[in-house]
Amino acid sequence: MIRFHLNHHPLVAAARESRFKPHPLLQILIFIGIYIGSLLPTILPYVLFFLLKDANVLGDSAMDAEKLVILFSCALSALVVVLYCRFAEGRSLYSMGFVRKDALMHYFKGMAVGFVFFSTVYFALVATGSVTFDGLNSTASIAMLLLFFFGFVIQGAQEEILTRGYFMMSLSTRLPAIAAIVISSFTFSVLHIFNGGFDLLAFVNLTLYGIFLAVYMLRTGNIWGACAIHSIWNFSQGNLYGMSVSGMSIMETSLFSSSLVEGKELLSGGSFGPEGGVITSAVTIVAIVLTLLLGGRSSEG
């Protein structure tokens, strides 16, 4: 089983070498400031988008372009978080989970885990009659699918860097691992509170999902796999199967089409997407248990 106190975990040991280890309550306040600060660099891409939209340069693709701006601008947010950790806390990239050893292998493994993870949720939804599979989407564009794929690669990594690489690991220098995991996962869920369709079950599921990603990161000893799982989960959810991604609808650019069955919102998650349904709750709990029981040992280099 994973060592929840993490006294000898290589990532925590590296984080504890930082020159600035604030009290957890102060760290929460700093996190809020860093989160807000990380959004500021995204203003410029939005300004450019709205200028192009007002000039009618984007035409019918304006809605897709706006979503892509949201996804790709996450790179700027991630950069702010990394710079804070490096120069304010004095932490190494290694302490954030950026381990060089077998990085590509861990990332590709995470992609496979993310695809199987969400596909399990999706086929359970179909099997229970909560969702219908409507076949290929005739309006799907390969170019747009590729753009969304790389956009989600960036967006998934940004949320993992923010909540796991920075926040969880910084908290774990002063708190037991279970506290750092729960607080960072709770915070991860709260970040989605203004998304359309967000409710109590969505909050619980996103917290569980955050716990799974935290445990996976600590089990593998790097952040690469967690980034990949997060990105491919979102891409599969929205651009492969045509479901809402945490309240964001991108069904027009999905490879396949799916429809919600009326009256089955408790299972399907309704407008928020599968992350708001009890099937995701069950599958995520199983994933956490399997990761604890079957996960490999932490990376050391």
Short mmCIF file of C-alpha atoms in Angstrom, two decimals:
data_model
loop_
_atom_site.label_atom_id
_atom_site.label_comp_id
_atom_site.label_asym_id
_atom_site.label_seq_id
_atom_site.Cartn_x
_atom_site.Cartn_y
_atom_site.Cartn_z
CA MET A 1 0.00 0.00 0.00
CA ILE A 2 1.06 3.59 -0.57
CA ARG A 3 2.80 5.31 2.37
CA PHE A 4 0.28 7.98 3.32
CA HIS A 5 2.69 9.89 5.58
CA LEU A 6 5.14 10.06 2.67
CA ASN A 7 8.08 10.72 4.97
CA HIS A 8 10.40 9.01 2.51
CA HIS A 9 8.53 9.55 -0.76
CA PRO A 10 11.02 10.95 -3.32
CA LEU A 11 8.70 13.73 -4.52
CA VAL A 12 7.92 14.91 -0.99
CA ALA A 13 11.59 14.72 -0.03
CA ALA A 14 12.37 16.96 -3.00
CA ALA A 15 9.54 19.37 -2.10
CA ARG A 16 10.85 19.61 1.47
CA GLU A 17 14.11 20.97 0.13
CA SER A 18 12.31 24.16 -0.94
CA ARG A 19 13.31 27.38 0.77
CA PHE A 20 9.71 28.49 1.38
CA LYS A 21 7.30 26.05 3.04
CA PRO A 22 4.30 28.11 4.17
CA HIS A 23 1.80 27.01 6.81
CA PRO A 24 -1.07 25.08 5.17
CA LEU A 25 -3.59 27.86 5.89
CA LEU A 26 -1.27 30.39 4.28
CA GLN A 27 -0.68 27.99 1.41
CA ILE A 28 -4.43 27.87 0.74
CA LEU A 29 -4.51 31.68 0.53
CA ILE A 30 -1.45 31.66 -1.73
CA PHE A 31 -3.13 29.05 -3.93
CA ILE A 32 -6.14 31.33 -4.42
CA GLY A 33 -3.80 34.16 -5.43
CA ILE A 34 -1.78 31.94 -7.76
CA TYR A 35 -4.96 30.60 -9.37
CA ILE A 36 -6.27 34.11 -10.01
CA GLY A 37 -2.82 35.25 -11.16
CA SER A 38 -2.53 32.31 -13.53
CA LEU A 39 -5.70 33.47 -15.28
CA LEU A 40 -4.36 36.95 -16.03
CA PRO A 41 -2.07 35.92 -18.94
CA THR A 42 -5.08 34.36 -20.67
CA ILE A 43 -6.70 37.80 -21.08
CA LEU A 44 -4.66 38.60 -24.21
CA PRO A 45 -5.79 35.51 -26.17
CA TYR A 46 -9.39 36.31 -25.21
CA VAL A 47 -9.04 39.90 -26.38
CA LEU A 48 -7.65 38.67 -29.71
CA PHE A 49 -10.49 36.15 -30.02
CA PHE A 50 -13.22 38.74 -29.42
CA LEU A 51 -11.60 41.16 -31.87
CA LEU A 52 -11.63 38.46 -34.56
CA LYS A 53 -15.17 37.48 -33.64
CA ASP A 54 -16.42 41.08 -33.86
CA ALA A 55 -14.73 41.40 -37.24
CA ASN A 56 -16.57 38.25 -38.35
CA VAL A 57 -13.24 36.65 -39.30
CA LEU A 58 -14.09 33.39 -37.54
CA GLY A 59 -17.52 32.94 -39.12
CA ASP A 60 -19.34 29.72 -38.17
CA SER A 61 -16.30 28.39 -36.31
CA ALA A 62 -16.48 31.09 -33.61
CA MET A 63 -17.91 28.75 -30.96
CA ASP A 64 -15.22 26.10 -31.52
CA ALA A 65 -12.55 28.79 -31.65
CA GLU A 66 -13.63 30.13 -28.25
CA LYS A 67 -13.33 26.68 -26.67
CA LEU A 68 -9.92 26.18 -28.25
CA VAL A 69 -8.76 29.55 -26.90
CA ILE A 70 -9.83 28.38 -23.42
CA LEU A 71 -7.88 25.12 -23.81
CA PHE A 72 -4.68 26.45 -25.37
CA SER A 73 -4.44 29.49 -23.07
CA CYS A 74 -4.05 27.01 -20.20
CA ALA A 75 -0.38 26.80 -21.25
CA LEU A 76 0.11 30.35 -19.98
CA SER A 77 -1.63 29.50 -16.70
CA ALA A 78 0.59 26.45 -16.23
CA LEU A 79 3.69 28.57 -16.82
CA VAL A 80 2.68 30.97 -14.03
CA VAL A 81 2.29 28.05 -11.60
CA VAL A 82 5.65 26.53 -12.53
CA LEU A 83 7.41 29.90 -12.18
CA TYR A 84 5.87 30.39 -8.73
CA CYS A 85 7.05 26.97 -7.55
CA ARG A 86 10.54 27.43 -8.99
CA PHE A 87 11.28 30.99 -7.90
CA ALA A 88 8.96 31.75 -4.96
CA GLU A 89 9.01 28.40 -3.16
CA GLY A 90 12.38 27.44 -4.58
CA ARG A 91 11.15 23.99 -5.58
CA SER A 92 12.66 21.78 -8.24
CA LEU A 93 10.70 20.60 -11.28
CA TYR A 94 11.27 17.09 -9.96
CA SER A 95 9.30 17.96 -6.80
CA MET A 96 6.32 18.80 -9.04
CA GLY A 97 6.47 15.36 -10.60
CA PHE A 98 8.46 16.24 -13.72
CA VAL A 99 10.62 13.14 -13.56
CA ARG A 100 12.79 12.56 -16.63
CA LYS A 101 13.13 8.80 -16.26
CA ASP A 102 10.64 6.95 -18.53
CA ALA A 103 8.57 10.12 -18.97
CA LEU A 104 7.16 9.11 -22.37
CA MET A 105 6.36 5.61 -21.18
CA HIS A 106 4.45 6.98 -18.19
CA TYR A 107 2.59 9.44 -20.40
CA PHE A 108 1.52 6.83 -22.97
CA LYS A 109 0.52 4.46 -20.18
CA GLY A 110 -1.57 7.26 -18.69
CA MET A 111 -3.23 7.85 -22.05
CA ALA A 112 -4.26 4.19 -22.16
CA VAL A 113 -5.53 4.33 -18.57
CA GLY A 114 -7.52 7.49 -19.29
CA PHE A 115 -9.13 5.99 -22.39
CA VAL A 116 -10.06 2.71 -20.68
CA PHE A 117 -11.25 4.60 -17.58
CA PHE A 118 -13.71 6.81 -19.43
CA SER A 119 -14.71 4.11 -21.93
CA THR A 120 -15.72 1.93 -18.97
CA VAL A 121 -17.96 4.75 -17.73
CA TYR A 122 -19.39 5.32 -21.21
CA PHE A 123 -20.24 1.69 -21.97
CA ALA A 124 -21.79 1.35 -18.51
CA LEU A 125 -23.98 4.34 -19.38
CA VAL A 126 -25.01 2.69 -22.65
CA ALA A 127 -25.59 -0.69 -20.95
CA THR A 128 -27.89 0.89 -18.33
CA GLY A 129 -29.90 2.75 -20.98
CA SER A 130 -28.79 6.14 -19.67
CA VAL A 131 -27.15 7.12 -22.95
CA THR A 132 -27.70 6.03 -26.55
CA PHE A 133 -24.84 5.61 -29.00
CA ASP A 134 -25.86 7.35 -32.24
CA GLY A 135 -22.92 6.36 -34.45
CA LEU A 136 -20.48 8.49 -36.42
CA ASN A 137 -20.92 12.24 -36.38
CA SER A 138 -21.21 13.35 -40.00
CA THR A 139 -19.98 16.86 -39.17
CA ALA A 140 -16.76 15.70 -37.50
CA SER A 141 -13.54 17.27 -38.78
CA ILE A 142 -10.18 15.51 -38.40
CA ALA A 143 -8.40 18.87 -38.22
CA MET A 144 -10.73 20.07 -35.45
CA LEU A 145 -10.37 16.76 -33.58
CA LEU A 146 -6.58 17.16 -33.64
CA LEU A 147 -6.82 20.75 -32.39
CA PHE A 148 -9.06 19.68 -29.50
CA PHE A 149 -6.75 16.75 -28.75
CA PHE A 150 -3.72 19.02 -28.31
CA GLY A 151 -5.88 21.57 -26.50
CA PHE A 152 -6.92 18.96 -23.96
CA VAL A 153 -3.32 17.78 -23.64
CA ILE A 154 -2.49 21.31 -22.46
CA GLN A 155 -5.61 21.81 -20.34
CA GLY A 156 -5.34 18.48 -18.54
CA ALA A 157 -1.68 19.09 -17.77
CA GLN A 158 -2.41 22.61 -16.50
CA GLU A 159 -4.98 21.40 -13.96
CA GLU A 160 -2.65 18.63 -12.78
CA ILE A 161 0.29 21.02 -12.42
CA LEU A 162 -1.88 23.45 -10.47
CA THR A 163 -3.67 21.07 -8.11
CA ARG A 164 -1.31 18.11 -7.80
CA GLY A 165 2.18 19.21 -8.86
CA TYR A 166 2.01 22.49 -6.96
CA PHE A 167 -0.77 22.51 -4.36
CA MET A 168 -0.81 18.90 -3.16
CA MET A 169 2.96 18.54 -3.07
CA SER A 170 3.42 21.86 -1.25
CA LEU A 171 0.79 20.87 1.33
CA SER A 172 2.41 17.46 1.78
CA THR A 173 5.60 19.07 3.12
CA ARG A 174 3.64 20.16 6.21
CA LEU A 175 0.70 17.71 6.34
CA PRO A 176 0.13 13.94 6.23
CA ALA A 177 -0.46 12.71 2.68
CA ILE A 178 -4.14 11.91 3.25
CA ALA A 179 -4.79 15.54 4.25
CA ALA A 180 -2.85 16.90 1.27
CA ILE A 181 -4.72 14.56 -1.08
CA VAL A 182 -8.17 15.41 0.29
CA ILE A 183 -7.61 19.19 0.47
CA SER A 184 -6.18 19.39 -3.05
CA SER A 185 -8.92 17.13 -4.45
CA PHE A 186 -11.62 19.18 -2.71
CA THR A 187 -10.06 22.31 -4.18
CA PHE A 188 -9.90 20.72 -7.65
CA SER A 189 -13.64 20.11 -7.45
CA VAL A 190 -14.40 23.63 -6.21
CA LEU A 191 -12.61 25.07 -9.28
CA HIS A 192 -15.49 23.69 -11.38
CA ILE A 193 -18.25 25.22 -9.27
CA PHE A 194 -19.28 27.78 -11.91
CA ASN A 195 -19.50 25.22 -14.73
CA GLY A 196 -22.97 24.62 -16.16
CA GLY A 197 -24.91 21.81 -14.47
CA PHE A 198 -22.58 21.60 -11.45
CA ASP A 199 -24.34 20.06 -8.43
CA LEU A 200 -23.57 18.08 -5.26
CA LEU A 201 -22.99 14.78 -7.08
CA ALA A 202 -20.68 16.48 -9.57
CA PHE A 203 -18.77 17.94 -6.62
CA VAL A 204 -18.42 14.51 -5.00
CA ASN A 205 -17.34 12.87 -8.26
CA LEU A 206 -14.74 15.50 -9.08
CA THR A 207 -13.34 15.16 -5.57
CA LEU A 208 -13.14 11.38 -6.04
CA TYR A 209 -11.54 11.89 -9.44
CA GLY A 210 -8.98 14.22 -7.86
CA ILE A 211 -8.22 11.60 -5.21
CA PHE A 212 -7.71 8.99 -7.94
CA LEU A 213 -5.30 11.23 -9.85
CA ALA A 214 -3.43 12.12 -6.65
CA VAL A 215 -3.03 8.48 -5.68
CA TYR A 216 -1.99 7.59 -9.23
CA MET A 217 0.64 10.34 -9.24
CA LEU A 218 2.06 9.24 -5.89
CA ARG A 219 1.95 5.58 -6.87
CA THR A 220 3.91 6.17 -10.09
CA GLY A 221 6.16 8.86 -8.61
CA ASN A 222 5.63 11.36 -11.43
CA ILE A 223 3.01 13.72 -12.85
CA TRP A 224 3.15 12.53 -16.48
CA GLY A 225 0.63 9.74 -16.14
CA ALA A 226 -1.86 11.87 -14.22
CA CYS A 227 -1.62 14.59 -16.89
CA ALA A 228 -2.27 12.05 -19.63
CA ILE A 229 -5.20 10.42 -17.83
CA HIS A 230 -6.82 13.80 -17.26
CA SER A 231 -6.33 14.92 -20.86
CA ILE A 232 -7.51 11.71 -22.51
CA TRP A 233 -10.47 11.41 -20.14
CA ASN A 234 -11.64 14.87 -21.25
CA PHE A 235 -10.88 14.28 -24.93
CA SER A 236 -12.61 10.89 -24.95
CA GLN A 237 -15.59 12.31 -23.11
CA GLY A 238 -16.11 15.27 -25.43
CA ASN A 239 -14.46 14.58 -28.77
CA LEU A 240 -14.74 10.82 -29.10
CA TYR A 241 -18.09 9.96 -27.52
CA GLY A 242 -19.82 13.33 -27.79
CA MET A 243 -20.62 13.97 -24.13
CA SER A 244 -20.43 17.21 -22.13
CA VAL A 245 -17.08 17.77 -20.39
CA SER A 246 -17.74 19.22 -16.92
CA GLY A 247 -20.61 21.26 -18.33
CA MET A 248 -18.84 22.24 -21.58
CA SER A 249 -20.54 20.94 -24.71
CA ILE A 250 -18.30 20.14 -27.70
CA MET A 251 -20.54 17.54 -29.34
CA GLU A 252 -20.40 19.29 -32.72
CA THR A 253 -16.72 18.36 -33.05
CA SER A 254 -16.92 14.79 -31.71
CA LEU A 255 -16.11 11.68 -33.72
CA PHE A 256 -19.21 9.85 -32.48
CA SER A 257 -22.60 11.13 -31.35
CA SER A 258 -24.43 10.23 -28.15
CA SER A 259 -27.77 11.24 -26.68
CA LEU A 260 -28.94 11.44 -23.08
CA VAL A 261 -32.02 9.42 -22.14
CA GLU A 262 -34.61 11.52 -20.34
CA GLY A 263 -35.18 10.53 -16.73
CA LYS A 264 -31.76 8.91 -16.33
CA GLU A 265 -29.87 12.03 -15.26
CA LEU A 266 -28.83 10.49 -11.94
CA LEU A 267 -26.86 7.93 -13.92
CA SER A 268 -25.75 10.04 -16.88
CA GLY A 269 -25.00 13.31 -15.09
CA GLY A 270 -27.37 15.31 -17.28
CA SER A 271 -26.08 18.57 -18.72
CA PHE A 272 -22.87 18.47 -16.66
CA GLY A 273 -21.86 15.24 -18.34
CA PRO A 274 -20.95 11.79 -16.97
CA GLU A 275 -18.88 13.36 -14.19
CA GLY A 276 -22.20 14.30 -12.59
CA GLY A 277 -23.62 10.76 -12.47
CA VAL A 278 -23.46 7.84 -10.05
CA ILE A 279 -21.90 5.51 -12.62
CA THR A 280 -18.80 7.70 -12.62
CA SER A 281 -18.88 7.59 -8.81
CA ALA A 282 -18.79 3.79 -8.80
CA VAL A 283 -16.13 3.43 -11.50
CA THR A 284 -13.90 6.05 -9.86
CA ILE A 285 -14.08 4.37 -6.46
CA VAL A 286 -13.08 1.07 -8.09
CA ALA A 287 -10.22 2.87 -9.88
CA ILE A 288 -8.94 4.31 -6.58
CA VAL A 289 -9.00 0.90 -4.90
CA LEU A 290 -7.27 -0.80 -7.84
CA THR A 291 -4.58 1.88 -7.95
CA LEU A 292 -3.91 1.44 -4.24
CA LEU A 293 -3.81 -2.35 -4.47
CA LEU A 294 -2.21 -2.91 -7.86
CA GLY A 295 -0.21 0.24 -8.56
CA GLY A 296 3.51 0.01 -9.17
CA ARG A 297 6.10 1.35 -6.81
CA SER A 298 7.10 5.02 -6.97
CA SER A 299 9.73 6.18 -9.42
CA GLU A 300 13.03 7.12 -7.86
CA GLY A 301 14.71 9.05 -10.61
#
